[in-house]
Short mmCIF file of C-alpha atoms and ligand atoms in Angstrom, two decimals:
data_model
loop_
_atom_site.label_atom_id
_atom_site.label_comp_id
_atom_site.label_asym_id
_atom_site.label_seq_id
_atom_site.Cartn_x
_atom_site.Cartn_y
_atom_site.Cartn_z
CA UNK A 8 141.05 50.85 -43.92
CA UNK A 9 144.13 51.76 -43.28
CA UNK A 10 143.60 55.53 -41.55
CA UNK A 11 140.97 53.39 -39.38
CA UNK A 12 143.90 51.07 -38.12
CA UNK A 13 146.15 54.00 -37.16
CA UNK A 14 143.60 54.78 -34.80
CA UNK A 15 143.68 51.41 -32.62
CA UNK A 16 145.74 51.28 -29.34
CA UNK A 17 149.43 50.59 -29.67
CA UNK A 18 148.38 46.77 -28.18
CA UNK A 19 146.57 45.66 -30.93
CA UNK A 20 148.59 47.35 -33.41
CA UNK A 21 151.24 45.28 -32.35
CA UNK A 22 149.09 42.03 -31.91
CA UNK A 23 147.97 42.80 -35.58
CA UNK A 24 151.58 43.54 -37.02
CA UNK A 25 153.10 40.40 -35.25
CA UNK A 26 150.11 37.94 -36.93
CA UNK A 27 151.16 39.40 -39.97
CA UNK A 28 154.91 38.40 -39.36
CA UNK A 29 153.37 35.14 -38.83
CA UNK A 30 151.45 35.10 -41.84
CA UNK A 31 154.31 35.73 -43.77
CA UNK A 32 156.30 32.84 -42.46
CA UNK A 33 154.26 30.27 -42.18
CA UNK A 34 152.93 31.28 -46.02
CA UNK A 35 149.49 31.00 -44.69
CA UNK A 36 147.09 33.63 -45.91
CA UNK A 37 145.31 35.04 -42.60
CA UNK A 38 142.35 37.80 -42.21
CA UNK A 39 140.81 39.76 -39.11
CA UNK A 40 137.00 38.90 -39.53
CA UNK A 41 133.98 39.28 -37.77
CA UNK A 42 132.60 41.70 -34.98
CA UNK A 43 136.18 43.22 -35.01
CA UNK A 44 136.00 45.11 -38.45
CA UNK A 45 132.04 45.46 -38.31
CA UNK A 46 133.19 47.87 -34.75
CA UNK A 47 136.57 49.11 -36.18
CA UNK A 48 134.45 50.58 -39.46
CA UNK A 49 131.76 51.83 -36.52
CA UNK A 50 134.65 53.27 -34.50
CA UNK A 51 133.75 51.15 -31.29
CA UNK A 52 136.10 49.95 -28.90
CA UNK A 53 136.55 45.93 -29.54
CA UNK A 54 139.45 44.34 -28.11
CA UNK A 55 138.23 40.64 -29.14
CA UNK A 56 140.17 39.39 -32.16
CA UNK A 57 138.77 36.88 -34.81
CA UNK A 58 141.32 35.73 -36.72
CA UNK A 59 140.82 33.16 -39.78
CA UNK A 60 143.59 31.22 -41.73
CA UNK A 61 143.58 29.67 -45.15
CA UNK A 62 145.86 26.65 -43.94
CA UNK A 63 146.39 25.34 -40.83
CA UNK A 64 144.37 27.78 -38.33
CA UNK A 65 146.12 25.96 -34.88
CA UNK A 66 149.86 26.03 -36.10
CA UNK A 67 149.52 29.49 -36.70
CA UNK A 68 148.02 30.08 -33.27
CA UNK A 69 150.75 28.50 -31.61
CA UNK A 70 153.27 30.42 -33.43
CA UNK A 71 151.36 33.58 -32.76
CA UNK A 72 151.70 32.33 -28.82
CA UNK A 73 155.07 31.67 -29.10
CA UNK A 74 156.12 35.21 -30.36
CA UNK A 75 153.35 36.80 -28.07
CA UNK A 76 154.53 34.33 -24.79
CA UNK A 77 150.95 33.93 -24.39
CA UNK A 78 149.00 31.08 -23.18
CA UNK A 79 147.11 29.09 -26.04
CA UNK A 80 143.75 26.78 -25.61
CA UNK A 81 143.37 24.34 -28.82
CA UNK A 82 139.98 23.00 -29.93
CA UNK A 83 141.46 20.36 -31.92
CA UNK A 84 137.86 19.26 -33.19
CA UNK A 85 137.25 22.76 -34.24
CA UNK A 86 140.33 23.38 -35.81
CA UNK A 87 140.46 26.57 -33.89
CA UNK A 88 142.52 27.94 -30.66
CA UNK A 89 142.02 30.41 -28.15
CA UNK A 90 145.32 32.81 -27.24
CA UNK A 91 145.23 32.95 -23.27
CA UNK A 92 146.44 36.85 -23.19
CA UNK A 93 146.88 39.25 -19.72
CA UNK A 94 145.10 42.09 -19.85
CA UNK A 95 141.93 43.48 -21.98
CA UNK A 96 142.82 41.28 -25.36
CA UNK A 97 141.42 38.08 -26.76
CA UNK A 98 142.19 36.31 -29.56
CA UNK A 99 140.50 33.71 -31.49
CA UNK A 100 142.27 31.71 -34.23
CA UNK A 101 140.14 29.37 -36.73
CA UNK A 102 141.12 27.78 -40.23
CA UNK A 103 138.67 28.88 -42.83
CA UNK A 104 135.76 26.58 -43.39
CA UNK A 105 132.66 26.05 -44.97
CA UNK A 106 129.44 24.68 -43.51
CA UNK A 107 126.47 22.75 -44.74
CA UNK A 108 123.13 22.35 -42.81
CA UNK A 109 121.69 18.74 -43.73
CA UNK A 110 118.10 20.22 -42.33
CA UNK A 111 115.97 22.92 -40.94
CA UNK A 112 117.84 24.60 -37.15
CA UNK A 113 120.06 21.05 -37.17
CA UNK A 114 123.91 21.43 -36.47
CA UNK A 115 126.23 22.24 -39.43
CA UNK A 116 128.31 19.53 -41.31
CA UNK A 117 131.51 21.96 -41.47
CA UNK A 118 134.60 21.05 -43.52
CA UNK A 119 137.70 23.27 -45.16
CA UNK A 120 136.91 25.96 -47.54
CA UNK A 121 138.43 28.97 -48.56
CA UNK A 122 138.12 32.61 -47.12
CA UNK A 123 135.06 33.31 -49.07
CA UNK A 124 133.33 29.81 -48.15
CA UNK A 125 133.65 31.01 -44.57
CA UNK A 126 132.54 34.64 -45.05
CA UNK A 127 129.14 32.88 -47.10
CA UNK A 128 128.61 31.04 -43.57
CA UNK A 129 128.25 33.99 -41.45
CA UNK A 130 125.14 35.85 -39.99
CA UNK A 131 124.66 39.05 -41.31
CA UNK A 132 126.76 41.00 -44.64
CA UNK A 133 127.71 43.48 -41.49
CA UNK A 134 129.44 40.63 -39.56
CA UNK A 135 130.77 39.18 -42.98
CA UNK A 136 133.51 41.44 -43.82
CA UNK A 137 137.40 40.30 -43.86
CA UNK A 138 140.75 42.28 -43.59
CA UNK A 139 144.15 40.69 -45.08
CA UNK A 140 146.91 40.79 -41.82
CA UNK A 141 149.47 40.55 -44.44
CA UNK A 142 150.80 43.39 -46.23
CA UNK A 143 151.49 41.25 -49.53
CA UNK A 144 147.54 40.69 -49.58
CA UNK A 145 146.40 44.48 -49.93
CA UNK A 146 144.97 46.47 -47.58
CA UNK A 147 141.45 46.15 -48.86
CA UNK A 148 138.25 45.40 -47.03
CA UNK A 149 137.01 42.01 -48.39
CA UNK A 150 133.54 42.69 -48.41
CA UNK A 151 131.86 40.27 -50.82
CA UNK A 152 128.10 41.00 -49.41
CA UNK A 153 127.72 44.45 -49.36
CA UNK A 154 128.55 44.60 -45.31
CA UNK A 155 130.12 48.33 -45.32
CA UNK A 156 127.24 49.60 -47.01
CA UNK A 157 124.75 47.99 -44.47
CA UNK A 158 126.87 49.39 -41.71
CA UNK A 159 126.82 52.73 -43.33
CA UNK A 160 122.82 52.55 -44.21
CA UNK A 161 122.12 50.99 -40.46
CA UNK A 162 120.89 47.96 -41.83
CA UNK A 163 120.78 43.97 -40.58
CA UNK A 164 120.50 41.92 -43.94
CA UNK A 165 120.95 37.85 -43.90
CA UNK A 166 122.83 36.80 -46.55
CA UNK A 167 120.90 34.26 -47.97
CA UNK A 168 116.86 33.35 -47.80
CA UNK A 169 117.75 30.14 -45.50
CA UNK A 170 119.45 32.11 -43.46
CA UNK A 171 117.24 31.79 -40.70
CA UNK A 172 116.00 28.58 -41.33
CA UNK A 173 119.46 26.96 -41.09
CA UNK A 174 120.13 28.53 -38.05
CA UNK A 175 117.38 29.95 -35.92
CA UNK A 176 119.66 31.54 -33.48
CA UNK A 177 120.51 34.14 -35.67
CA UNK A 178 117.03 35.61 -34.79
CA UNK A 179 118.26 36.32 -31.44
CA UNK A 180 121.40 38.18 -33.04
CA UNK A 181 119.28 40.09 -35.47
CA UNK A 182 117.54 41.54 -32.62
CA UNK A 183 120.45 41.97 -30.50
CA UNK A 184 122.55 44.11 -32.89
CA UNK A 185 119.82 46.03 -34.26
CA UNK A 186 118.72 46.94 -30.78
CA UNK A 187 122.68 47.40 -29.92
CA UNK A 188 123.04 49.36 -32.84
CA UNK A 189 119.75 50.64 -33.39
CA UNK A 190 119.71 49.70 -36.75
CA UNK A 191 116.51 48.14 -38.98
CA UNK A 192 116.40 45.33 -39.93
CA UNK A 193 115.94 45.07 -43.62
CA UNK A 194 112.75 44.68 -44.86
CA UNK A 195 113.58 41.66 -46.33
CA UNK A 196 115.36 40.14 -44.17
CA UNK A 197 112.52 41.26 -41.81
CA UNK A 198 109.94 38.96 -43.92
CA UNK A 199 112.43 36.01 -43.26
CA UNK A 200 113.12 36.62 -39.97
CA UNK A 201 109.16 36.51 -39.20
CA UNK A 202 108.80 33.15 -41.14
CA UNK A 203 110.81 32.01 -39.40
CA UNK A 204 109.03 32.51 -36.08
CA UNK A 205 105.89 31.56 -37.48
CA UNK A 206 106.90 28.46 -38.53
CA UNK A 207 107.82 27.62 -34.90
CA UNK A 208 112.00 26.93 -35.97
CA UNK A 209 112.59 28.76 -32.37
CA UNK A 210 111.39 25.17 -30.53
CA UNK A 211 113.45 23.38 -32.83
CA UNK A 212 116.89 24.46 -32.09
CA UNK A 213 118.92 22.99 -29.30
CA UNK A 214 118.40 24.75 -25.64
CA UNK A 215 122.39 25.42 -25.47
CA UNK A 216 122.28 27.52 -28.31
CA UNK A 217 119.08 29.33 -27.54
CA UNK A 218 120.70 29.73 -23.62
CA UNK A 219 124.05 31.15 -25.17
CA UNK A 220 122.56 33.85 -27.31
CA UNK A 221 119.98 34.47 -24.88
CA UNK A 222 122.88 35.38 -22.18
CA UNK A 223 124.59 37.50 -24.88
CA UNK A 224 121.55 39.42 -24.65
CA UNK A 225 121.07 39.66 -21.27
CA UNK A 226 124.87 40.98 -21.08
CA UNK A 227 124.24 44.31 -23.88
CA UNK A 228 124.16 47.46 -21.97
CA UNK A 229 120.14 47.53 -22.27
CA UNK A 230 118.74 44.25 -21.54
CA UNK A 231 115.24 45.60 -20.97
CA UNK A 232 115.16 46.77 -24.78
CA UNK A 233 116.65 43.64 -25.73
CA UNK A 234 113.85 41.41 -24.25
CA UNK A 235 111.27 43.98 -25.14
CA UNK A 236 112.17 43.61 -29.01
CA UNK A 237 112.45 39.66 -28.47
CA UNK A 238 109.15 39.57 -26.75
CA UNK A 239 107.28 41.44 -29.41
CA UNK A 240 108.63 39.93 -32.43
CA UNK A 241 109.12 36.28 -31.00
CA UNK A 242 107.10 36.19 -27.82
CA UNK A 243 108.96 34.51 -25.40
CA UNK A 244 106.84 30.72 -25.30
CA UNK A 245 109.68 29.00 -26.54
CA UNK A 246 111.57 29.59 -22.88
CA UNK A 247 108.00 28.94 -21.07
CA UNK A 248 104.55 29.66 -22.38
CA UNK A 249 104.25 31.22 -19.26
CA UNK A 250 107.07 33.70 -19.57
CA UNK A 251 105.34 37.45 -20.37
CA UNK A 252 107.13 40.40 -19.06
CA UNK A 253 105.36 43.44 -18.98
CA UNK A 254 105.81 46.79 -16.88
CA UNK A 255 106.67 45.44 -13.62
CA UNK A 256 109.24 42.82 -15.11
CA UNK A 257 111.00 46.36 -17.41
CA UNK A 258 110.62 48.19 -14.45
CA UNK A 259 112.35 45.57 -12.36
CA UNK A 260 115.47 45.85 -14.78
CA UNK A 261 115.60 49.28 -14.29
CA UNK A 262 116.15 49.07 -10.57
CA UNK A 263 118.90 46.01 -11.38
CA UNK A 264 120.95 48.58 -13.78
CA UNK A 265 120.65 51.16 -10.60
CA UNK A 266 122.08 48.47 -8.20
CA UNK A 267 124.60 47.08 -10.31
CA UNK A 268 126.12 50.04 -11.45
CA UNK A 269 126.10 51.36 -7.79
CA UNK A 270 127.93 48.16 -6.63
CA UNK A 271 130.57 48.54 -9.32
CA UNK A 272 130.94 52.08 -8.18
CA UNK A 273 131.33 51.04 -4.97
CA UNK A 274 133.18 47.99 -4.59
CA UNK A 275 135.34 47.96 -8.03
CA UNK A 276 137.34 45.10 -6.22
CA UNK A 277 135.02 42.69 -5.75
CA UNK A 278 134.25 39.57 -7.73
CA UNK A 279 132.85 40.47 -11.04
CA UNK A 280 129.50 40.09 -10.99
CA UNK A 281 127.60 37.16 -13.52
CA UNK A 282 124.76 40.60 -14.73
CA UNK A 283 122.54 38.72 -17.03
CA UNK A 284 121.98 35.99 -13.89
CA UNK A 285 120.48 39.15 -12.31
CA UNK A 286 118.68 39.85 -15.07
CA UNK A 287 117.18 36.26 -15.67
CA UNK A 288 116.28 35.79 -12.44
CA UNK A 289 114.42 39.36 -12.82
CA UNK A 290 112.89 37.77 -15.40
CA UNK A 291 111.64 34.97 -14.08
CA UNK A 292 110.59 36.50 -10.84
CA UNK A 293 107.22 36.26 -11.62
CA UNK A 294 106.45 32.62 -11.87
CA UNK A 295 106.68 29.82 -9.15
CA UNK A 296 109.23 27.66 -7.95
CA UNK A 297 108.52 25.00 -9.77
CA UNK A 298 108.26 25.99 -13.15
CA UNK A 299 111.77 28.37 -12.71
CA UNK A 300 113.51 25.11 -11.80
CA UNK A 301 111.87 23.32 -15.06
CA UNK A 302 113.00 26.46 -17.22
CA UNK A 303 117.15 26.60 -15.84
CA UNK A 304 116.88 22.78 -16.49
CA UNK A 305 115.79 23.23 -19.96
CA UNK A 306 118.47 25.64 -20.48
CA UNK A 307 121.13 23.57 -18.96
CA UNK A 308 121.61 25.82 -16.55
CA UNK A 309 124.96 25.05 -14.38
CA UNK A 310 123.56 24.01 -10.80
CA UNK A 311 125.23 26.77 -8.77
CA UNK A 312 123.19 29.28 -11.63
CA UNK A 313 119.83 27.52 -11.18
CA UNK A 314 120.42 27.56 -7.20
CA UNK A 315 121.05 31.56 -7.74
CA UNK A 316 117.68 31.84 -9.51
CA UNK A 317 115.41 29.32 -7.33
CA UNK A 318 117.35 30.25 -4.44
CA UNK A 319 115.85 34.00 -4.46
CA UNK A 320 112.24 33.06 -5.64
CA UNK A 321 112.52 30.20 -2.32
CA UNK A 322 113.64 32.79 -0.19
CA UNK A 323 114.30 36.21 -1.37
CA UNK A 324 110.81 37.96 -0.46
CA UNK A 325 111.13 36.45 3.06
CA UNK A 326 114.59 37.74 3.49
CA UNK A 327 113.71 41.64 2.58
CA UNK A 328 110.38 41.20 5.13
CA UNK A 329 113.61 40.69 7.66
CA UNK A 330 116.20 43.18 6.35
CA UNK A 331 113.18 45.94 6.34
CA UNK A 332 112.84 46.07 10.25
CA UNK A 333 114.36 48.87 11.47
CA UNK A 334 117.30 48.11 13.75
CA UNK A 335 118.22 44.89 12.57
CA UNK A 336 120.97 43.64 14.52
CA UNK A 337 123.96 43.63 12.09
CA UNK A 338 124.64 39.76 12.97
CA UNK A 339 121.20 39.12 11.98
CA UNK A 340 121.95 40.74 8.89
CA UNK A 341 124.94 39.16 8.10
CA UNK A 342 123.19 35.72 9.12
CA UNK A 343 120.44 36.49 6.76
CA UNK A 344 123.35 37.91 3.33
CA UNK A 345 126.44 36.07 4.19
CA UNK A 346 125.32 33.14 2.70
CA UNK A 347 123.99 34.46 -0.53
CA UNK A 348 126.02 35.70 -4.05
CA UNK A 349 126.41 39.31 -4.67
CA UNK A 350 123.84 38.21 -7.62
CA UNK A 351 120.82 37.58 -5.33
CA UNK A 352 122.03 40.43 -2.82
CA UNK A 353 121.63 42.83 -6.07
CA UNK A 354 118.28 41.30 -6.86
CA UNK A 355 117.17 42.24 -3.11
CA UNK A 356 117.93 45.73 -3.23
CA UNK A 357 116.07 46.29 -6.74
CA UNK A 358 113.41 44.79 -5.65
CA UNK A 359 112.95 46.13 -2.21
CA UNK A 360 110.98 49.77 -1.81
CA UNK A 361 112.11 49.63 2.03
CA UNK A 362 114.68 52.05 3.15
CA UNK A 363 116.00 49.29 5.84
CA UNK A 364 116.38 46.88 3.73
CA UNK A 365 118.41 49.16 1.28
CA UNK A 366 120.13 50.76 3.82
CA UNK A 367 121.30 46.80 5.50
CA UNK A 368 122.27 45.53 2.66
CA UNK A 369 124.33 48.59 1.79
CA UNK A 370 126.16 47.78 5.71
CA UNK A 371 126.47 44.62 4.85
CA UNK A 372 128.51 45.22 1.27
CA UNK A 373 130.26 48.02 2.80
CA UNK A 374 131.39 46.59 6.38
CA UNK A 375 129.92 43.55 7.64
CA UNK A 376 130.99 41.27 4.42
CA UNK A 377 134.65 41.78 5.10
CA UNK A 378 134.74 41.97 8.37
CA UNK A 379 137.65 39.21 9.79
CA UNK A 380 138.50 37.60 13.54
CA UNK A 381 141.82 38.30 15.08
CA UNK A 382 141.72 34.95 16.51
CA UNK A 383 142.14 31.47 15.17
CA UNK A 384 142.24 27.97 15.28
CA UNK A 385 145.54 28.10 16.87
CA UNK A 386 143.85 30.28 19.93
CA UNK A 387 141.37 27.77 20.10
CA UNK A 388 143.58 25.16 20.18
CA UNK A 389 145.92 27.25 22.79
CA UNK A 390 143.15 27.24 25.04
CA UNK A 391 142.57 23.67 25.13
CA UNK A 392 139.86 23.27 23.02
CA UNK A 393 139.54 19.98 20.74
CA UNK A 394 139.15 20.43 16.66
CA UNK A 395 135.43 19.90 15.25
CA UNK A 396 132.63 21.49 14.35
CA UNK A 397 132.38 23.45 17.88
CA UNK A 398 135.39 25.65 16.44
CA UNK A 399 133.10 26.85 13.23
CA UNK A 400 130.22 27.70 16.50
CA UNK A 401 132.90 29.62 18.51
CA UNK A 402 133.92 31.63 15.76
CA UNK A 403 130.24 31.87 14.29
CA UNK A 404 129.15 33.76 18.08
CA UNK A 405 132.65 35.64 18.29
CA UNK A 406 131.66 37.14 14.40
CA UNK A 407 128.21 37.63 15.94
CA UNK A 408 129.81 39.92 18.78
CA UNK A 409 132.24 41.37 16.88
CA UNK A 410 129.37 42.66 14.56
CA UNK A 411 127.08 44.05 17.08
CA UNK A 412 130.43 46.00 18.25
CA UNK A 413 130.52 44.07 21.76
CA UNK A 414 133.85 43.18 20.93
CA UNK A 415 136.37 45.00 18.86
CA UNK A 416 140.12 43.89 20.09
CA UNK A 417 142.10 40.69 19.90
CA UNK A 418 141.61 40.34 23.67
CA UNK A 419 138.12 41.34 23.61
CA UNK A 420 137.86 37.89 21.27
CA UNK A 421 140.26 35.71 23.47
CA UNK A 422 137.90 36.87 26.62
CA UNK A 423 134.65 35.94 24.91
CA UNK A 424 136.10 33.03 23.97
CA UNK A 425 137.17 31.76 27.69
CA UNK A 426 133.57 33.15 28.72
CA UNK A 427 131.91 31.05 26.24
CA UNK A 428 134.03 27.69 26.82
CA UNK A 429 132.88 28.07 30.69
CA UNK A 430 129.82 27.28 29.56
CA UNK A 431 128.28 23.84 30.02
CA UNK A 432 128.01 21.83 26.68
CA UNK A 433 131.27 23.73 25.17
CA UNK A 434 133.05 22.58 28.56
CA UNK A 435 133.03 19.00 27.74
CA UNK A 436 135.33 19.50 24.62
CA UNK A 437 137.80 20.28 26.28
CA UNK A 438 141.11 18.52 26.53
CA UNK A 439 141.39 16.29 28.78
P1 LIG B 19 129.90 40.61 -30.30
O1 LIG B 19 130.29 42.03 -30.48
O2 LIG B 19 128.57 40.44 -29.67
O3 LIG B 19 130.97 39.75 -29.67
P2 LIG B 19 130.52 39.20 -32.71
O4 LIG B 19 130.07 39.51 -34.10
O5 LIG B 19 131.98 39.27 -32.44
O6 LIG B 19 129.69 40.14 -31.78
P3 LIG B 19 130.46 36.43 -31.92
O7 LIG B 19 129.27 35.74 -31.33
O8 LIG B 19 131.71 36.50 -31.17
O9 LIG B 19 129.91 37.83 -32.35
O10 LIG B 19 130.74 35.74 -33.32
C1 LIG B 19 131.89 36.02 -34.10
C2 LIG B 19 131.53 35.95 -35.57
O11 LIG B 19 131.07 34.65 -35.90
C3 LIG B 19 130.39 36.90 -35.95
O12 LIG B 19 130.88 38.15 -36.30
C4 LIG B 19 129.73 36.18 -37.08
O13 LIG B 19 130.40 36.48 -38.29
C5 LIG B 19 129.96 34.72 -36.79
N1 LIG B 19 128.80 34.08 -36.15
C6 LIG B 19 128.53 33.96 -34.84
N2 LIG B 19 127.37 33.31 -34.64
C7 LIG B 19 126.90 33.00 -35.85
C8 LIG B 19 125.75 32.31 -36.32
N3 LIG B 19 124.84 31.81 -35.48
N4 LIG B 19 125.60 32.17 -37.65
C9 LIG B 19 126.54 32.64 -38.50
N5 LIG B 19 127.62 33.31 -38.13
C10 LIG B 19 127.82 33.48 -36.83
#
């Protein structure tokens, strides 16, 4: 273990090294578990941090955020904390427990246990491996299941038969790391994994927790394998019996990896961009209206992510009809984008064949989208006009201009401005 910890960046070494200072005074035994030493033994980048204490897992964290002058989030019901750190690192701290499950896909009854009660909890022997931060503890993997071998063999393995009967979820994950990893999934564990299914224990888990790991897979590099392998093992009925993606729908996430990775080329600076929205939304493209809106509200969808999704199945195909006429004015375009997300703009472009509609949507991203008015309220209110809603319309024909290049300079703006308040209608506002 120890040659593969040399290797990490000088930041986590550190993080690592000062846990272990706090380990030591604090007397509290503390391990790195989880996804971290399943990548570290893979040699994958992971800069997400599990750590788990025998003792109190939230003093620790706050004495780990004390020496680190980070942030810290507590989960006092959890007994766990999240360190609030600048840059690429997160850290998670938890006290070691134990969980029961009173019944089939129900929520666990958790409670203290040691190290080894909370690595018998965990999802697969490759996920179930711990590392002691202290040096007084050894610098041995704790690897009770057999995980390094799995990881070696490529192989997903559940660590008990119940596995997926006390937590259907972990279907989702078996299928998400073995098409991340491109491992198999032991045969085995295979068996279970399709009992599982057939005995329906996808319906009976709650929608949150079938949403959550559904996201995570819509956020691995290759979502279109991800749902492929779902559809085919699980089918995808307990989202919507109507939900069955097929060519178009893989072919459709094809064009979304094209346009997202070309607007993260493109426009590094922008807000980051909420992918797997894209790729639900992709997803769902084929059904109606009604029936999209009934799936994000069984998911418990936020409201501004359901109005993403219905918003592009209300609108989205009559939008690209628009954006593919040649010579689109660009105010029309930036009437017809401005008021979308970057999420349904993406969808647009994969889904449009039209050159236009590519090629507006690329002017809008590129120039349109940031383009600002010299003038402001002040003007307005320099030239005598009265605050309301007539300044948002003034500014709203000035952008207009200012897009179809009829005006470029500050003056240009204050003249179409005094132009526009000659008007009748705009006249009366006026002060008096
Ligand atoms: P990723 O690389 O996708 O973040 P991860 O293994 O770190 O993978 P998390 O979802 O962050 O995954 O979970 C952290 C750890 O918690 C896992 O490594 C696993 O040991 C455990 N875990 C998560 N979900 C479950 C579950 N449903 N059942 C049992 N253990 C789980």
């Amino acid at each position: 273990m120890r040659a593969y910890l040399k290797r990490l960046p000088a930041e986590l070494k550190e993080l690592i090294s000062l846990a272990g200072k706090v380990s030591r005074e604090t007397r509290m035994p503390a391990y790195l578990v989880g996804g971290f030493l399943r990548d570290l033994l893979l040699k994958k980048r992971n800069f997400d941090l599990d750590i788990c204490v025998e003792g109190n897992g939230i003093i620790f964290a706050e004495k780990l955020a004390k020496k680190l002058r980070s942030g810290i989030r507590v989960h006092e019901r959890f007994g766990t904390a999240t360190l609030i750190l600048k840059g690429r690192l997160k850290v998670d701290v938890a006290t070691t427990r134990k969980e029961r499950y009173p019944c089939c896909a129900s929520l666990p009854v958790v409670s203290e246990g040691s190290l080894i009660e909370d690595l018998m909890r965990r999802d697969f022997t490759i996920n179930a491996l711990a590392f002691g931060i202290n040096q007084g503890q050894g610098q041995k993997l704790i690897d009770p299941f057999g995980g390094r071998e799995d990881l070696a063999k490529g192989r997903i393995r559940v660590l008990h038969d119940l596995s997926f009967k006390d937590d259907p979820t972990r279907i989702l994950r078996a299928i998400r790391f073995q098409q991340r990893f491109g491992f198999k999934i032991e045969p085995k564990t295979f068996l279970l994994l399709k009992e599982a299914i057939d005995s329906g224990l996808l319906y009976k888990v709650n929608v949150h927790r079938i949403r959550d790991e559904l996201i995570l897979m819509l956020k691995e590099d290759n979502p279109a394998k991800q749902i492929k392998a779902l559809y085919s093992l699980a089918g995808l009925s307990f989202i919507s019996p109507k939900l069955k993606p097929g060519k178009a729908t893989y072919s459709l996430f094809k064009a979304i990896d094209k346009e997202i990775a070309w607007f993260n080329k493109n426009f590094p600076g922008r807000r980051h961009l909420d992918v797997w929205l894209i790729y639900l939304a992709g997803l769902l493209k084929p059904l109606g209206l009604a029936e999209i809106k009934k799936i994000c509200r069984n998911l418990a969808l936020r409201g501004g992510e359901e109005k993403r999704i219905a918003g592009f199945r209300q609108s989205g195909a009559r939008i690209i009809v628009s954006l593919s006429k040649k010579g689109a004015s660009p105010s029309r375009i930036f009437s017809l984008l401005e008021p979308l997300s970057y999420e349904t703009i993406i969808l647009l472009a994969a889904v449009s064949k039209n050159k236009y509609c590519r090629k507006h949507i690329a002017d809008f991203l590129e120039i349109y989208n940031g383009m600002r008015l010299y003038v402001s309220g002040h003007d307005l209110h320099g030239l005598g006009i009265l605050p309301g809603p007539v300044y948002q319309k003034i500014f709203a024909k000035v952008l207009a201009a200012k897009l179809n290049a009829k005006v470029s300079t500050y003056e240009d703006e204050l003249a179409l401005i005094r132009r526009l308040i000659q008007c009748p209608g705009t006249n009366a506002l006026k002060k008096q």
